[in-house]
mmCIF file of C-alpha atoms in Angstrom:
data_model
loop_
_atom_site.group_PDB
_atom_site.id
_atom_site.type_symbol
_atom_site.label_atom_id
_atom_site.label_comp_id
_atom_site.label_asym_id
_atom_site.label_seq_id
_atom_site.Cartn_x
_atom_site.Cartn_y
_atom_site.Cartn_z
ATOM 1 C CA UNK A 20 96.592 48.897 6.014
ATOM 2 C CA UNK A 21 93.632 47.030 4.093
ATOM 3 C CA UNK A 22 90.478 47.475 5.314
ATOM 4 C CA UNK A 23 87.244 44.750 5.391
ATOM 5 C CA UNK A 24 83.611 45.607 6.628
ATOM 6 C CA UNK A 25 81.702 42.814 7.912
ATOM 7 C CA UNK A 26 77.723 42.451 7.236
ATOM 8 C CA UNK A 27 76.177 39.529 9.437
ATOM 9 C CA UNK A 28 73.385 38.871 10.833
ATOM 10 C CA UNK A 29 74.470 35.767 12.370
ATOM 11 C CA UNK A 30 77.379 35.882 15.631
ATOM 12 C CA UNK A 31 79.114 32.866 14.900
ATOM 13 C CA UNK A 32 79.599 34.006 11.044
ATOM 14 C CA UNK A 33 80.833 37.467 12.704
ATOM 15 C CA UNK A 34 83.378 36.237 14.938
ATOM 16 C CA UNK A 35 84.700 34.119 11.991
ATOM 17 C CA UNK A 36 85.274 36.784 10.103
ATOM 18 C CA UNK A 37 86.733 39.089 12.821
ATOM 19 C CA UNK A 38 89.206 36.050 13.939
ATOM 20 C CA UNK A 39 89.646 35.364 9.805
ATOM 21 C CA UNK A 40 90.730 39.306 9.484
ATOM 22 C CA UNK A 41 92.784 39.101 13.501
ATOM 23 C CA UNK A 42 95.306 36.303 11.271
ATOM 24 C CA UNK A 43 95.748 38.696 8.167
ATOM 25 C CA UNK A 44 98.900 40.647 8.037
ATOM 26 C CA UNK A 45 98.373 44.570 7.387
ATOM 27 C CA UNK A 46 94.725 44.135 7.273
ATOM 28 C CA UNK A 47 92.419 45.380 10.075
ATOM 29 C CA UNK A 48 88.388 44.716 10.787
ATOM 30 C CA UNK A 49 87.075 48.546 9.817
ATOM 31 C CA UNK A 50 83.496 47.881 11.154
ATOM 32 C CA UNK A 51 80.470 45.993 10.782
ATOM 33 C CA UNK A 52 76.573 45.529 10.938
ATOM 34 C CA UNK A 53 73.890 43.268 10.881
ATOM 35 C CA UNK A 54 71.808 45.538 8.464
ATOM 36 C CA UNK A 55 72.017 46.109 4.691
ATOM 37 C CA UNK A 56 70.453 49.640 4.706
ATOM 38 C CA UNK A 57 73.004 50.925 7.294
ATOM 39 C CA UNK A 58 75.961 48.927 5.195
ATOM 40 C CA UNK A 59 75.059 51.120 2.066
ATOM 41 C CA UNK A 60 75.635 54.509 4.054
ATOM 42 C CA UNK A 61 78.511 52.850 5.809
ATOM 43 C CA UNK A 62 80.956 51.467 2.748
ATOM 44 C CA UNK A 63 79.684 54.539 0.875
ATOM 45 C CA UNK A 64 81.464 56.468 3.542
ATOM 46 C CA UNK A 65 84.504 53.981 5.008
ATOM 47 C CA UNK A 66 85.586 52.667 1.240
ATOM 48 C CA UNK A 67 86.783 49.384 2.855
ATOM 49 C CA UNK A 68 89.120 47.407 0.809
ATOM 50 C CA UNK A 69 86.965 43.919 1.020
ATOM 51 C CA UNK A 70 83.541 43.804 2.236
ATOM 52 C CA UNK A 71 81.835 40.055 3.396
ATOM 53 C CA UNK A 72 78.354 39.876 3.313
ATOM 54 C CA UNK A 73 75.775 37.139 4.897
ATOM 55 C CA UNK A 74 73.217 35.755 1.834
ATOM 56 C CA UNK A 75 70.434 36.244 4.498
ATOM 57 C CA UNK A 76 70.144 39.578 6.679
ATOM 58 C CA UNK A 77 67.372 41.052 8.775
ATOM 59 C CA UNK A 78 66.681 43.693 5.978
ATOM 60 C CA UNK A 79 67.730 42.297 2.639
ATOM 61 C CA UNK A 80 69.647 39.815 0.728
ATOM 62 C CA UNK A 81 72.801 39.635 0.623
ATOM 63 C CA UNK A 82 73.320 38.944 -2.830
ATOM 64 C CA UNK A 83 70.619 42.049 -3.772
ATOM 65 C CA UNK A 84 73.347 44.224 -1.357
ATOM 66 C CA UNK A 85 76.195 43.179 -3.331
ATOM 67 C CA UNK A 86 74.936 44.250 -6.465
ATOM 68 C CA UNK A 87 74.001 47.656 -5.030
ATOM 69 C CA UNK A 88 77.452 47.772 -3.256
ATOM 70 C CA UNK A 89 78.843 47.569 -7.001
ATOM 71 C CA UNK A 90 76.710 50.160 -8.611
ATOM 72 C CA UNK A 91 78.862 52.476 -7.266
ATOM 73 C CA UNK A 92 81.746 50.636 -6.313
ATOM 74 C CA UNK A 93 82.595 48.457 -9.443
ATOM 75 C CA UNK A 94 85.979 47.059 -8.225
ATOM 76 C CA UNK A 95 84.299 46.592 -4.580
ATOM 77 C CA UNK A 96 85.613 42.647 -3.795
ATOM 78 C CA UNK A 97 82.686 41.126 -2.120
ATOM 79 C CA UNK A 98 82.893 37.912 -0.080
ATOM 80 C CA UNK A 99 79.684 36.184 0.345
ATOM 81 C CA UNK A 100 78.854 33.636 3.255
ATOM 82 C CA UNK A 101 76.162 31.331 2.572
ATOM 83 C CA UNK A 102 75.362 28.116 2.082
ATOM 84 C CA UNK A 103 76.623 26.041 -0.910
ATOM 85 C CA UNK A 104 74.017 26.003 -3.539
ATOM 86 C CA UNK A 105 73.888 26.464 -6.950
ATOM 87 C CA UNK A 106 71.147 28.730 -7.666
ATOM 88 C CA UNK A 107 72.683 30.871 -4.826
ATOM 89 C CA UNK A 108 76.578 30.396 -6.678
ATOM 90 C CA UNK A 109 75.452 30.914 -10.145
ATOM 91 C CA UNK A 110 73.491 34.384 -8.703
ATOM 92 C CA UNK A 111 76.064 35.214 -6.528
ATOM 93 C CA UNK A 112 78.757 35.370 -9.823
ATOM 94 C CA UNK A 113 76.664 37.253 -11.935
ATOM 95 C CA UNK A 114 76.514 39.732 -8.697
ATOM 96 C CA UNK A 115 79.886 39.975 -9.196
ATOM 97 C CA UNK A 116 81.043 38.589 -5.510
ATOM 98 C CA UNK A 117 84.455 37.886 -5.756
ATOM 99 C CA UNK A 118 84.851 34.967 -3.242
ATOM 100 C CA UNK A 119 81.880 32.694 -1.933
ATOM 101 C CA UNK A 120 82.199 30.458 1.501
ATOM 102 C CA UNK A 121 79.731 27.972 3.142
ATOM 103 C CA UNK A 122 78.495 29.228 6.290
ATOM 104 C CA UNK A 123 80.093 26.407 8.232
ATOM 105 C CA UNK A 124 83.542 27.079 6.804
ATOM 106 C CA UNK A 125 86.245 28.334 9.678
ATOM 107 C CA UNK A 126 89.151 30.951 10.010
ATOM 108 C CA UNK A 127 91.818 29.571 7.939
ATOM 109 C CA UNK A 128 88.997 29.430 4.614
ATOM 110 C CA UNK A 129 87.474 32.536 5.642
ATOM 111 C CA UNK A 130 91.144 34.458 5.636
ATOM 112 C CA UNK A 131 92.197 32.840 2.222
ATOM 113 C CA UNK A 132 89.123 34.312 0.808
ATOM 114 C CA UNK A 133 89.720 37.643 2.222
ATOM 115 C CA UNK A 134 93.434 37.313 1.060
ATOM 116 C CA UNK A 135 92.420 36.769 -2.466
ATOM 117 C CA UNK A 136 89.947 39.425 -2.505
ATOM 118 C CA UNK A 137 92.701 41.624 -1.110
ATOM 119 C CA UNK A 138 95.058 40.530 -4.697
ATOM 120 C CA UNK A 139 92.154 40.834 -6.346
ATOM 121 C CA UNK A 140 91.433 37.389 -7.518
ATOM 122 C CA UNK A 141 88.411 35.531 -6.733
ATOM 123 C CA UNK A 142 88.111 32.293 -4.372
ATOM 124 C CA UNK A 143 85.489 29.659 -4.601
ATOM 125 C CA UNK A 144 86.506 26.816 -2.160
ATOM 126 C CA UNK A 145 86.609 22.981 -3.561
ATOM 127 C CA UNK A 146 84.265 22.304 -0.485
ATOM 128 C CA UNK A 147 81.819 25.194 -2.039
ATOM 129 C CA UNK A 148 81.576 24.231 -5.893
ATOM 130 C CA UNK A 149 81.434 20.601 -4.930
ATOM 131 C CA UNK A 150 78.526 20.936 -2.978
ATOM 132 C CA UNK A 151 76.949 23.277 -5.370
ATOM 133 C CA UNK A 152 77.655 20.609 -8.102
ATOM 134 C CA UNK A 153 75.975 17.721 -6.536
ATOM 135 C CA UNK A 154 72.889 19.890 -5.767
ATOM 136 C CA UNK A 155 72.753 20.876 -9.160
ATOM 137 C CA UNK A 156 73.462 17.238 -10.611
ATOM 138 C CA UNK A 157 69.548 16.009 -11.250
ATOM 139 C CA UNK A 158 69.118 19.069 -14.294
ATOM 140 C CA UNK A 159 72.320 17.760 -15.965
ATOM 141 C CA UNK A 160 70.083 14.356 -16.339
ATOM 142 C CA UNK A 161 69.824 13.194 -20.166
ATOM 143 C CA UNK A 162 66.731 12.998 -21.793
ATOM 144 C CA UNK A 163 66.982 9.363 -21.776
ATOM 145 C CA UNK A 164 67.784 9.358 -18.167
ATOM 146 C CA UNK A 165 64.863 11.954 -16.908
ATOM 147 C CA UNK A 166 62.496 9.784 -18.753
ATOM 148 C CA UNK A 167 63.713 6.610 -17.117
ATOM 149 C CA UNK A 168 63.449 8.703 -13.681
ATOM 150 C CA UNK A 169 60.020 9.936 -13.903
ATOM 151 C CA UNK A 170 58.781 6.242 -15.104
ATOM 152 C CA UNK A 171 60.881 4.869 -12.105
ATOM 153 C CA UNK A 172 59.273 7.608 -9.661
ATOM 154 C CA UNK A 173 55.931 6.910 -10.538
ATOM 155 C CA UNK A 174 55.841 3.084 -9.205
ATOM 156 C CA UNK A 175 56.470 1.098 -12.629
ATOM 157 C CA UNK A 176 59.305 -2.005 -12.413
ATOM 158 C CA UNK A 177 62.435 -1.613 -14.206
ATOM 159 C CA UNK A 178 60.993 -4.741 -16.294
ATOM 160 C CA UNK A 179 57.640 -2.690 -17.234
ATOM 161 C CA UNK A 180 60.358 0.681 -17.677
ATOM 162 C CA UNK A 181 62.337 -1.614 -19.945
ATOM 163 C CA UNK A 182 58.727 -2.810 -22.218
ATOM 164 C CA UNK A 183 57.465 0.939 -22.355
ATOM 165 C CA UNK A 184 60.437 1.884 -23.610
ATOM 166 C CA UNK A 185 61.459 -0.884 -25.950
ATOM 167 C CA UNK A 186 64.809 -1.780 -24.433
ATOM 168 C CA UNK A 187 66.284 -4.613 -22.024
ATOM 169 C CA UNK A 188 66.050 -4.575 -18.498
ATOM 170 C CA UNK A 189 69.779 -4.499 -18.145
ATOM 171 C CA UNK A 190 69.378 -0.995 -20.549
ATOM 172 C CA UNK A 191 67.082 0.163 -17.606
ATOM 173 C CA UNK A 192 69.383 -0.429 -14.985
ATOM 174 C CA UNK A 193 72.396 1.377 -16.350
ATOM 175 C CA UNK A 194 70.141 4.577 -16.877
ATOM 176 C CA UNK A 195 68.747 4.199 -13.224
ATOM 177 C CA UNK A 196 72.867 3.658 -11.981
ATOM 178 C CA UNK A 197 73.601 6.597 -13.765
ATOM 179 C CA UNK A 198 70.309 8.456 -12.098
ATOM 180 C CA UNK A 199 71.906 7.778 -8.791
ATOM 181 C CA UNK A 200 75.027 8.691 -9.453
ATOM 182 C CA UNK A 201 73.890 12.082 -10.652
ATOM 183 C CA UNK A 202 71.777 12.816 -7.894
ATOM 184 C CA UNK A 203 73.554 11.735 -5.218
ATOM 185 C CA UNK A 204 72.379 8.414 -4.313
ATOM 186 C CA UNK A 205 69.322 8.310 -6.513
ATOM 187 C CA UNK A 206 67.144 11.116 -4.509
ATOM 188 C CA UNK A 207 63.695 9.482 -4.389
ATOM 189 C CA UNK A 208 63.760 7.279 -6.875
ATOM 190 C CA UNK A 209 63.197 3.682 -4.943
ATOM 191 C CA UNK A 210 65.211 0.810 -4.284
ATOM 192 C CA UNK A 211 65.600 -1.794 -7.178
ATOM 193 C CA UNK A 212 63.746 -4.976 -6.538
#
């Protein structure tokens, strides 16, 4: 029987997981807490098989806990509830967590994760890296493009853009399109006209 130990602060996350781990064959809920000093003595001691985690609990950080959690359990799949940013993903891989789920996900995302902790593969949902990539969109601006943006953000025209820069107002327009795009609608750059 595989075992998971559940570390949330929050009761709706908990009674995700437990109903995520009720629809798992052969696999049973082993315990949980809402603290990350008394889920070091406790996984130290139970050896779960898979052990979730919240990002935020009362006494720590869920990410900080994982890492701990993997000093001295190396193989120790962690799944990670949290929400979906990239800062957060990119720390949470070099952690090590082996799966990663948005706080809002429900049972049947929750259980795949925990199932391919359990084979010991990893599980980032589509829903998860998406929403991590559009966060994370305005840093993969060009040069070309952040200079158009910060121009744009502080109050000049696309025609007075287009004459400090030496190119056509048309020229101006595609860089502020592809702006938007990036950051998801534009993020505060204003409205053309």
């Amino acid at each position: 029987m595989a075992t998971v130990f559940a570390i949330h602060a929050n009761a709706t996350t908990q009674l995700t997981i437990s109903r995520a781990v009720a629809t798992l064959a052969h696999t049973e809920l082993a315990g949980r807490t809402a603290s990350a000093l008394e889920a070091r003595r406790v996984v130290a001691t139970l050896a779960p098989d898979v052990v979730t985690v919240d990002l935020r609990l009362p006494d720590g950080d869920g990410i900080t806990l994982t890492q701990q959690l993997r000093t001295t359990r190396p193989r120790l799949p962690v799944l990670l509830v949290g929400p979906a940013r990239h800062a957060l993903l990119e720390r949470a891989m070099a952690a090590g967590v082996a799966a990663y789920v948005d706080r809002g996900a429900g049972v049947v995302e929750v259980a795949a994760a925990i199932r391919a902790c359990l084979a010991g593969g990893v599980s980032y949902s589509a829903h998860t890296l998406n929403a991590a990539l559009r966060h994370h969109r305005a840093a993969v601006l060009s040069p070309r493009e952040r200079e158009v943006y910060e121009l744009v953000r502080a109050g000049l025209s696309q025609a007075a853009v287009a004459k400090r820069l030496g190119v056509g107002e048309s020229t101006v327009r595609t860089y502020v399109a592809r702006v938007r795009a990036k950051t998801t609608g534009g993020g505060d750059l204003p409205q053309a006209g």
